[in-house]
XYZ file of C-alpha atoms in Angstrom:
697
model
C 78.276 80.327 138.750
C 80.571 82.519 140.894
C 79.099 86.100 141.257
C 81.357 87.772 143.664
C 82.620 91.533 144.163
C 86.585 91.473 144.484
C 87.570 94.705 146.271
C 90.362 97.286 145.065
C 93.141 94.474 146.374
C 92.040 91.809 144.004
C 94.898 89.648 142.744
C 95.523 89.687 138.967
C 94.596 87.070 136.914
C 97.885 84.937 135.724
C 98.059 82.511 132.849
C 101.052 80.629 134.441
C 99.096 79.931 137.797
C 95.789 79.234 136.582
C 95.607 78.102 132.989
C 99.175 77.398 131.906
C 100.046 76.663 128.188
C 101.859 73.516 127.328
C 103.095 73.070 123.634
C 101.022 70.665 121.463
C 102.928 67.656 120.664
C 100.931 66.475 117.721
C 98.045 68.293 115.664
C 95.487 65.941 117.392
C 97.166 67.368 120.743
C 96.374 71.006 119.946
C 94.026 72.900 122.247
C 92.637 76.242 122.838
C 91.657 78.369 125.784
C 87.727 79.156 126.086
C 85.953 81.590 127.483
C 82.495 80.885 129.368
C 81.143 84.560 129.753
C 78.507 84.800 132.568
C 75.273 86.672 131.688
C 74.234 90.138 132.282
C 71.450 88.940 134.764
C 71.211 86.262 137.414
C 68.626 85.670 140.175
C 71.731 85.769 142.891
C 72.858 88.916 141.905
C 71.327 90.921 139.151
C 72.572 94.240 140.075
C 76.227 93.363 140.425
C 76.401 91.260 137.492
C 75.224 94.050 135.084
C 77.720 96.079 135.922
C 80.923 93.857 135.757
C 82.086 91.429 133.035
C 82.980 88.081 134.523
C 83.848 84.831 133.022
C 86.105 81.753 133.523
C 88.842 80.221 131.004
C 89.015 76.481 130.293
C 91.273 74.264 127.876
C 89.536 72.536 125.290
C 91.039 70.150 122.453
C 90.027 71.493 119.014
C 89.599 67.996 117.927
C 86.906 67.361 120.566
C 84.941 69.873 118.545
C 83.723 71.997 121.240
C 80.662 74.320 120.577
C 81.814 77.902 120.886
C 81.787 81.648 118.970
C 84.447 83.506 117.481
C 84.659 87.018 117.967
C 86.234 89.155 114.958
C 86.954 92.652 116.285
C 89.426 95.745 116.388
C 91.441 96.114 119.736
C 91.390 99.790 119.216
C 93.552 102.178 121.270
C 95.732 99.775 123.335
C 96.218 102.690 126.024
C 92.442 102.368 126.828
C 92.322 99.769 129.282
C 89.191 98.274 131.234
C 89.199 95.375 134.132
C 87.057 92.238 133.740
C 87.149 89.159 136.396
C 88.584 85.959 135.176
C 87.568 83.466 138.074
C 87.629 86.092 140.951
C 90.754 88.046 139.727
C 91.129 91.100 137.691
C 92.349 90.797 134.041
C 92.936 93.875 131.871
C 91.569 94.489 128.464
C 91.319 97.025 125.850
C 87.899 99.305 126.431
C 86.642 98.230 122.738
C 86.566 94.757 123.722
C 84.710 95.558 126.862
C 82.253 97.487 125.041
C 81.839 94.368 122.455
C 81.869 91.914 125.070
C 78.984 93.974 127.345
C 76.850 94.027 124.062
C 77.329 90.534 122.990
C 76.738 88.583 126.386
C 73.729 86.825 127.177
C 71.007 87.927 129.434
C 70.366 84.773 131.105
C 72.358 82.056 129.343
C 76.383 82.077 129.471
C 78.198 82.447 126.263
C 81.282 80.386 125.114
C 83.577 82.313 123.291
C 87.086 82.485 121.726
C 88.462 85.970 121.795
C 92.539 86.138 120.890
C 93.027 88.814 123.552
C 92.294 86.769 126.294
C 92.379 83.187 125.196
C 96.230 83.822 124.039
C 98.502 84.953 126.545
C 99.965 87.877 124.595
C 103.054 88.367 126.475
C 104.263 84.385 125.664
C 105.486 84.471 122.127
C 105.825 81.053 121.807
C 102.479 80.356 123.002
C 101.373 83.178 120.519
C 103.349 81.537 117.800
C 101.474 78.110 117.996
C 98.070 79.619 118.683
C 98.260 81.825 115.575
C 99.928 78.931 113.241
C 96.442 77.128 113.923
C 94.174 80.469 113.726
C 92.426 79.121 110.677
C 91.292 75.986 112.255
C 90.107 78.218 115.101
C 87.498 80.395 113.014
C 86.690 77.321 110.888
C 85.694 75.188 113.896
C 83.636 78.163 115.407
C 79.629 77.494 114.937
C 79.680 81.469 114.415
C 81.535 84.152 113.980
C 80.643 87.406 115.708
C 81.738 90.653 113.830
C 81.755 93.490 116.200
C 81.636 96.620 114.565
C 81.224 99.163 117.416
C 78.664 100.749 119.381
C 75.643 102.514 117.382
C 76.428 106.162 116.325
C 75.951 108.193 112.929
C 72.850 106.638 112.111
C 73.792 103.189 112.186
C 70.807 102.025 113.618
C 69.140 103.442 110.556
C 71.570 101.721 108.141
C 71.154 98.266 109.514
C 67.602 98.328 109.838
C 67.359 99.296 105.863
C 70.616 97.114 104.945
C 69.269 93.948 106.660
C 65.677 94.442 105.254
C 67.209 94.609 101.428
C 69.416 91.847 102.318
C 66.311 89.534 103.548
C 64.206 90.595 100.158
C 67.193 89.377 97.932
C 67.926 86.400 100.141
C 64.142 85.452 99.832
C 64.334 86.038 96.113
C 66.966 83.513 95.766
C 69.698 85.818 94.931
C 72.410 83.630 96.377
C 71.629 80.771 94.013
C 72.703 83.000 91.143
C 76.540 82.972 92.776
C 77.812 80.433 90.444
C 80.285 80.193 87.742
C 76.996 78.904 85.723
C 74.280 81.194 87.013
C 76.085 84.287 87.358
C 75.793 85.349 83.690
C 71.850 84.932 84.294
C 72.307 87.533 87.098
C 74.141 90.026 84.975
C 71.251 89.726 82.421
C 68.739 90.265 85.239
C 70.364 93.199 86.180
C 70.660 94.940 82.822
C 67.131 93.568 82.217
C 68.295 92.034 78.918
C 64.919 90.262 78.710
C 62.380 92.818 80.374
C 59.468 90.293 80.408
C 61.285 87.556 81.936
C 59.761 86.956 85.505
C 62.962 86.576 87.509
C 63.717 90.340 85.806
C 60.586 91.893 87.017
C 60.881 90.479 90.309
C 64.302 91.533 91.124
C 63.201 95.203 89.394
C 60.369 95.417 91.987
C 62.994 94.840 94.851
C 65.298 97.577 93.483
C 62.409 99.911 93.034
C 61.542 99.229 96.847
C 65.149 99.827 97.743
C 65.883 102.846 95.791
C 62.841 104.377 97.944
C 64.718 103.730 101.098
C 68.465 104.983 99.532
C 67.638 108.900 100.684
C 70.489 111.107 101.987
C 69.924 110.133 105.422
C 70.640 106.691 104.640
C 73.349 107.032 102.113
C 75.579 109.543 104.983
C 75.069 106.682 107.567
C 76.296 104.153 105.176
C 79.379 106.302 104.397
C 80.083 106.309 108.140
C 79.511 102.635 108.966
C 81.886 101.697 106.078
C 84.267 104.078 107.561
C 84.576 101.939 110.750
C 88.034 100.340 111.951
C 87.172 97.114 111.568
C 87.335 97.024 107.491
C 91.161 98.140 107.825
C 92.408 95.456 109.692
C 94.194 92.628 108.240
C 93.468 89.638 110.286
C 89.410 90.141 110.021
C 89.834 89.481 106.796
C 90.622 85.348 107.466
C 88.323 85.603 110.629
C 85.384 86.699 108.161
C 86.092 84.498 105.123
C 86.576 81.139 107.127
C 83.412 81.189 109.129
C 81.290 78.832 108.779
C 78.356 81.510 109.873
C 79.558 85.337 109.871
C 77.135 87.976 111.570
C 78.112 91.704 111.635
C 76.939 93.268 114.892
C 76.667 97.146 115.079
C 75.338 98.040 118.390
C 72.222 95.949 118.971
C 71.647 95.501 115.456
C 73.004 92.612 113.417
C 72.825 91.229 109.837
C 74.256 88.145 108.284
C 77.225 88.179 105.600
C 75.453 86.962 102.864
C 72.597 89.557 103.519
C 75.552 92.336 103.567
C 76.679 91.047 100.301
C 73.242 90.965 98.727
C 72.123 94.347 100.037
C 75.344 95.765 98.636
C 74.776 94.303 94.936
C 70.984 95.529 94.896
C 72.660 98.996 95.983
C 75.315 99.006 93.163
C 72.977 98.012 90.704
C 70.450 100.576 91.584
C 72.818 103.799 91.223
C 71.176 104.944 87.906
C 67.931 104.821 89.610
C 69.078 106.418 92.669
C 70.319 109.430 91.001
C 67.234 109.740 88.872
C 65.414 112.935 90.427
C 67.604 112.772 93.512
C 68.021 115.735 95.627
C 71.032 117.540 96.128
C 71.940 116.080 99.175
C 71.491 112.504 97.739
C 73.662 113.499 95.029
C 76.226 114.949 97.268
C 76.337 111.485 99.316
C 76.494 109.473 95.949
C 79.370 111.461 94.934
C 81.423 110.834 98.008
C 80.509 106.880 97.627
C 81.405 106.826 94.088
C 84.883 108.265 95.107
C 86.159 105.363 97.323
C 86.406 101.786 96.869
C 83.688 99.660 98.768
C 85.646 98.514 101.855
C 83.344 95.315 102.164
C 84.817 94.160 98.714
C 87.498 92.491 99.792
C 85.834 90.483 102.384
C 83.107 89.706 100.218
C 85.389 88.484 97.424
C 87.391 86.147 99.869
C 84.506 84.648 101.790
C 82.667 83.836 98.498
C 86.414 82.398 97.036
C 86.628 80.331 100.267
C 83.160 78.940 99.888
C 84.320 77.582 96.372
C 87.598 76.546 97.655
C 85.971 74.500 100.664
C 83.668 73.104 98.043
C 86.803 71.942 95.734
C 85.814 74.235 92.926
C 88.841 76.458 92.839
C 92.446 76.550 94.452
C 93.170 78.726 97.291
C 95.101 81.957 96.700
C 99.008 82.571 96.785
C 100.227 84.876 99.354
C 101.652 87.070 96.724
C 98.090 87.501 95.515
C 96.910 88.220 98.776
C 99.380 90.871 99.396
C 98.729 92.528 96.235
C 95.024 92.239 96.817
C 94.723 93.534 100.623
C 97.795 95.908 100.693
C 97.608 98.228 97.709
C 96.886 101.934 98.608
C 97.570 100.655 102.515
C 94.270 99.279 102.419
C 94.572 97.109 105.635
C 96.805 97.241 108.599
C 97.824 95.430 111.560
C 98.855 96.621 114.871
C 101.846 94.614 114.967
C 103.962 95.175 111.304
C 104.485 91.076 111.304
C 100.804 90.546 111.383
C 100.459 92.167 107.908
C 102.089 88.640 107.118
C 101.080 86.263 109.768
C 97.266 87.516 109.404
C 97.331 85.928 105.801
C 98.636 82.504 106.638
C 95.371 80.646 107.056
C 94.174 82.206 103.332
C 97.609 81.160 101.403
C 97.678 78.148 99.715
C 101.672 78.144 99.656
C 102.430 79.324 103.137
C 104.047 75.899 104.105
C 105.839 75.649 100.748
C 107.126 79.342 101.521
C 108.161 78.231 104.926
C 106.463 81.102 106.622
C 105.857 80.363 110.134
C 104.748 82.376 113.096
C 107.367 83.646 115.192
C 106.802 86.485 117.465
C 110.470 86.562 118.557
C 110.605 88.787 114.946
C 108.016 91.124 116.107
C 110.825 93.850 116.855
C 112.639 92.754 113.863
C 110.022 92.720 111.147
C 112.602 93.770 108.520
C 114.009 90.166 108.515
C 110.466 88.740 108.376
C 109.820 90.883 105.289
C 113.006 90.274 103.622
C 112.736 86.411 104.414
C 109.132 86.273 102.608
C 109.885 88.464 100.069
C 112.914 86.259 98.859
C 111.005 83.251 99.433
C 108.142 84.479 97.276
C 110.643 85.311 94.373
C 112.145 82.149 95.051
C 108.881 80.424 94.111
C 108.680 82.200 90.567
C 107.067 85.291 91.599
C 109.993 87.835 90.375
C 107.599 90.635 89.978
C 106.732 91.095 93.852
C 109.268 93.514 92.903
C 107.079 96.043 91.603
C 105.631 96.351 94.997
C 108.992 97.507 96.457
C 108.549 101.048 96.177
C 111.621 103.644 96.558
C 112.073 105.767 98.962
C 110.835 103.719 101.981
C 108.468 105.399 104.195
C 107.795 105.675 107.355
C 111.288 106.202 108.209
C 111.498 103.623 110.864
C 111.456 100.993 108.006
C 114.082 102.532 106.151
C 116.505 99.510 107.454
C 114.548 97.388 104.908
C 116.572 96.314 101.711
C 115.726 98.475 98.651
C 114.024 95.222 96.777
C 111.620 94.309 99.970
C 108.159 96.130 99.803
C 107.327 97.522 103.252
C 103.579 96.267 103.895
C 103.135 98.937 106.263
C 103.409 101.911 104.214
C 101.336 102.940 101.363
C 102.319 100.798 98.126
C 100.717 101.951 94.704
C 99.112 99.443 92.336
C 101.621 98.111 89.752
C 100.515 99.454 86.477
C 100.389 95.840 85.295
C 98.637 94.342 88.222
C 96.878 90.913 87.261
C 95.384 88.140 89.341
C 96.727 84.410 89.167
C 94.460 83.351 86.348
C 94.904 85.878 83.747
C 97.211 85.422 80.992
C 100.200 87.736 81.400
C 100.144 90.987 79.503
C 104.118 90.883 79.421
C 107.084 88.646 79.452
C 109.928 90.802 79.410
C 112.391 87.945 80.125
C 110.811 85.529 77.370
C 110.474 81.976 78.726
C 113.136 82.325 81.332
C 112.845 80.747 84.561
C 114.182 83.109 87.705
C 117.618 82.584 88.530
C 118.651 83.141 92.202
C 122.177 83.603 93.010
C 122.995 82.259 96.589
C 124.375 85.162 98.752
C 125.597 84.615 102.310
C 124.065 87.964 103.497
C 120.036 87.164 103.483
C 119.378 91.194 102.908
C 121.213 91.017 99.433
C 119.163 89.362 96.299
C 121.050 87.956 93.714
C 119.264 87.591 90.563
C 120.249 86.425 86.794
C 119.161 88.829 84.484
C 120.025 91.233 81.410
C 121.131 94.676 81.050
C 119.207 96.905 79.003
C 120.832 100.442 79.040
C 121.267 103.551 80.953
C 118.620 106.563 81.315
C 119.982 109.672 79.522
C 116.905 111.945 79.811
C 114.055 112.177 82.229
C 110.404 114.014 81.633
C 108.469 115.695 84.469
C 106.288 113.870 86.926
C 102.429 113.387 86.483
C 101.572 113.343 89.986
C 97.571 113.301 89.614
C 97.311 116.889 91.141
C 95.517 117.967 87.925
C 93.817 114.662 86.864
C 91.990 114.471 83.375
C 88.859 116.376 83.130
C 86.078 116.189 80.585
C 85.140 119.866 80.709
C 85.904 121.832 77.812
C 87.448 124.628 80.099
C 90.322 122.603 81.660
C 91.046 120.880 78.145
C 91.385 123.985 76.450
C 93.567 125.553 78.988
C 95.976 122.529 79.126
C 95.626 122.735 75.213
C 96.937 126.405 75.118
C 100.125 125.466 77.633
C 100.951 122.395 75.927
C 100.526 123.483 72.084
C 103.972 125.326 72.471
C 105.698 122.274 73.567
C 104.536 120.331 70.406
C 105.813 122.703 68.223
C 109.013 122.949 69.976
C 109.168 118.838 69.868
C 108.778 119.237 66.154
C 111.432 121.693 65.831
C 113.968 119.621 67.350
C 113.226 116.593 65.199
C 113.966 118.606 62.168
C 117.503 119.435 63.656
C 120.515 117.425 63.364
C 121.568 115.111 66.581
C 124.209 117.658 67.865
C 121.951 120.835 67.425
C 119.424 118.425 69.066
C 121.177 118.293 72.122
C 121.760 122.089 72.277
C 118.178 123.047 71.314
C 116.694 120.348 74.016
C 118.214 122.469 76.838
C 116.471 125.576 75.681
C 112.846 123.658 75.929
C 111.181 124.336 79.338
C 110.192 121.357 80.991
C 106.458 120.781 81.012
C 105.309 120.987 84.458
C 102.570 118.200 86.000
C 99.969 120.654 86.739
C 98.849 120.420 83.151
C 98.061 116.739 83.547
C 97.886 114.165 80.866
C 98.637 116.490 77.742
C 102.254 117.269 79.385
C 102.736 113.608 79.758
C 101.901 113.152 75.926
C 103.768 115.886 74.818
C 106.907 114.689 76.542
C 106.539 111.190 75.157
C 106.110 112.671 71.956
C 109.393 114.749 72.503
C 111.195 111.835 73.608
C 110.233 109.639 70.648
C 111.077 111.869 68.269
C 114.690 112.187 69.715
C 114.996 108.682 69.976
C 114.233 108.113 65.941
C 117.275 110.798 65.741
C 119.121 108.483 67.507
C 118.303 105.637 64.512
C 119.748 102.869 66.592
C 117.851 99.247 65.767
C 115.897 98.788 68.663
C 112.834 98.278 66.965
C 111.956 95.289 64.250
C 110.539 98.080 61.742
C 109.536 101.764 61.406
C 105.841 101.259 61.766
C 106.951 99.412 65.215
C 108.814 102.763 66.369
C 105.786 104.611 65.560
C 103.681 102.839 67.607
C 105.411 103.955 70.564
C 103.963 107.118 70.884
C 100.527 105.752 71.670
C 101.794 102.607 73.350
C 103.941 104.425 76.179
C 101.610 106.892 77.873
C 99.349 104.027 78.762
C 101.924 101.217 79.606
C 100.830 99.625 76.700
C 97.346 98.165 78.245
C 93.908 98.679 77.007
C 91.069 98.978 79.340
C 87.489 99.716 78.100
C 84.103 99.409 80.036
C 82.713 95.451 80.717
C 86.027 94.175 79.258
C 88.847 92.575 80.573
C 92.488 94.713 80.345
C 94.631 93.585 77.613
C 97.738 94.500 75.580
C 96.551 97.827 73.479
C 95.440 97.537 70.036
C 95.331 99.728 67.099
C 91.906 101.064 67.828
C 93.811 102.945 70.796
C 96.154 104.622 68.162
C 92.839 106.356 67.206
C 92.355 107.459 70.654
C 95.920 108.689 70.989
C 95.435 110.993 67.968
C 92.250 112.248 69.317
C 93.735 113.364 72.537
C 96.964 114.614 70.607
C 94.320 116.746 68.190
C 93.297 118.750 71.654
C 96.984 120.157 71.737
C 96.418 120.999 68.087
C 92.734 122.371 68.354
C 93.672 125.845 69.192
C 96.213 126.814 67.213
C 95.909 130.543 67.051
C 93.494 130.819 70.372
C 93.774 134.573 70.881
C 92.906 135.272 66.870
C 89.617 136.269 66.702
C 87.409 134.208 64.669
C 84.144 134.011 63.344
C 81.074 132.837 65.168
C 80.542 129.863 62.666
C 84.727 128.988 62.772
C 84.421 129.029 66.745
C 81.170 126.895 66.679
C 83.306 124.516 64.483
C 86.113 124.286 66.538
C 84.255 123.616 69.744
C 82.241 120.621 67.896
C 85.887 119.424 66.797
C 86.990 119.625 70.597
C 84.137 117.945 71.913
C 84.657 115.067 69.495
C 88.298 114.425 70.575
C 87.367 114.710 74.202
C 84.751 111.709 73.677
C 87.158 109.833 71.358
C 89.798 109.952 73.797
C 87.962 109.357 77.035
C 88.833 105.837 77.536
C 92.765 106.477 76.552
C 92.869 109.336 79.436
C 91.199 106.883 81.786
C 93.955 104.164 81.307
C 96.903 106.912 81.376
C 95.443 107.415 85.307
C 97.161 103.877 85.825
C 100.488 105.534 85.094
C 100.290 108.458 87.535
C 103.078 108.721 89.636
C 105.494 107.886 86.704
C 107.726 109.841 84.448
C 108.828 109.600 80.847
C 112.503 108.496 80.395
C 114.714 108.014 77.291
C 117.883 105.707 77.527
C 121.415 106.197 75.619
C 120.348 103.960 73.008
C 116.914 105.591 72.475
C 114.735 103.444 74.598
C 111.503 105.447 75.916
C 109.097 104.384 78.552
C 107.907 105.433 81.835
C 109.424 104.745 85.218
C 109.355 105.576 88.831
C 109.318 109.413 90.021
C 112.643 108.910 91.626
C 114.640 107.990 88.611
C 117.658 109.777 87.734
C 119.936 110.074 84.695
C 122.462 107.265 84.757
C 120.047 104.840 86.268
C 119.911 101.449 84.645
C 117.052 99.644 83.134
C 117.418 95.831 83.616
C 115.292 92.626 82.872
C 115.332 89.734 85.482
C 115.193 86.388 84.458
C 111.661 84.770 85.240
C 110.386 88.518 85.195
C 107.285 90.035 83.179
C 108.303 93.588 83.766
C 111.688 95.687 83.110
C 112.963 97.215 86.381
C 115.241 100.534 87.382
C 118.158 99.823 89.465
C 120.756 102.134 90.475
C 124.602 101.646 90.708
C 126.460 101.836 94.069
C 130.119 101.781 92.845
C 130.797 98.632 94.525
C 128.867 96.244 92.117
C 125.792 96.134 93.944
C 122.551 98.199 92.937
C 120.047 99.882 94.386
C 116.446 98.956 93.413
C 114.121 101.668 92.134
C 111.007 100.510 91.074
C 109.242 99.021 88.248
C 108.868 100.546 84.722
C 107.630 100.370 81.291
C 110.157 100.438 78.171
C 108.699 100.113 75.058
C 110.351 97.495 72.672
C 111.504 95.133 75.544
C 108.191 93.823 76.827
C 108.225 90.868 75.018
C 111.573 89.098 75.435
C 113.264 91.072 72.564
C 116.272 91.798 75.376
C 116.999 88.308 75.718
C 117.877 87.213 72.521
C 120.248 90.359 72.046
C 122.256 90.279 75.702
C 124.025 87.716 77.561
C 122.823 87.130 81.044
C 124.510 88.888 83.674
C 124.532 88.837 87.552
C 122.846 91.453 89.587
C 123.074 91.880 93.582
C 120.685 94.357 95.145
C 121.060 95.610 98.602
């Protein structure tokens, strides 16, 4: 093999001179560049070869099934560059890639590997577009995918040693065999020791006992640092990890297979109670940190397991719409190039061809065009509720040239309050059984939709932004109850007055600030429901249904409970709502002296209501960053924080949810966001109003 020592005037490697790209004329003609990475040691020149990365590039038709490894990594800071030698010429790569190659190359044998940064000419948009379109084929063809997380630091060696040991225990026990539709319930019973005398339960409990002994504070803090590595936030790596025949995590000199990492995490997640039992203060502090953040590995584990089932023909692949919801909520995944937030998912989407989304890197400087076309294609395919992910205003400022109805996949997108998977039965059907109606518009930045005008917003409540989330401590509940008590009384007084007097009286009622958390929201919703009743418009089928709005609105009419799938709220949550409202009444005369017996009785009642309303308050968290509203006719609901009086509630054909739009004075509308509007969530408005055309800009 060539081992040379280029001088300072070495020539730069040129794709055009050495390995020029020729576009494939057919799928069978498609080829990839591969790297032959020379080993670190050689009898010819050991001292030099250990210092410089050297390799050669060559083309290989993918149909020939070449034997190669693929690398999954993060590019790192593009400003930090290093140089390697390709066929005696210098080639610039990122420092993070150099670090990976130095760790992964063999000692005495060359490594044939595919690395996007080197194997694709990043300056040729046509070549890049073709190669990216076949990315799924490349990663499927690799005999293994090496996931490079970075060098050893922050206790990563200790974490990897423990993690791989526990993963092997679970693997040898046969845990992977339970990850089928038929066997997973059995594993669930084993985890929860449904039958303590069952031999498999005893064996698993022994593994858990041995694992817990290793989960000390040192391990937990190294686990936190490991999960904060940049690889877990990059969108491209999801498909690289999911599609690999064999995926192996590499961190420094330590390795662990994808399956062992999955099993180790499952053992950890089923051991939390055991860990906390007699844990040190340091261990408890670390566990508190871990419990407050989502497991960054979960999307990877989930996607990989799904693709195993897809490849086995056991389930269909996921839609682009579902992938975008899954991976970009709360800005979980990122990409160096904004266009890669879309292109990085094409290999995983079962409808990419149907949507006609093709990698085109000539759009990399016009990402608003790509996002607009993708969103419109998803809507035209029947998923109107992708609009729920378009949140106003657009951030950061560089993306403000997006139409208001197009989600910005580079910004922080909050989850829809009604988020569901493809296979779930929809919670709502605001447009009934209608199908989407897309209106042709010459300007692709304008979205024309058929729909139904509901009403105009008249009143708005304050915003619960989560600064003071519900607490289970008595002190917090009592403080909130004191402050909110007067507002409930004022809302009652408003209801007792006439309509005209109500308008004047309401002006005197100070809005409840968001600092009092969920109790404020409950009081504001109650006030608006009372005002709505005073209007006496026939927006409900019955008086009893009108009264249900009190408890349906604060939770968006969705009920969640531990170990149960979310569903439409039932009357049992009316009781939970009453318990929450009772907290406002608990201290009617807080400053009035009471006897010890009365105080003890009051505290007991308070604690009972805290317990009964716990699930209801947890669900209210899903409505954070929304505010109560009431329309001219008396519809009450929860909508975007940026709503204004005069905004319009609409239901688009084919949509499950209602939306808020703002007229621009020229017949078009600015899109504001999703909302819950009580009394129209099951197609009621479709039967009452004529269809209209809406043009969103």
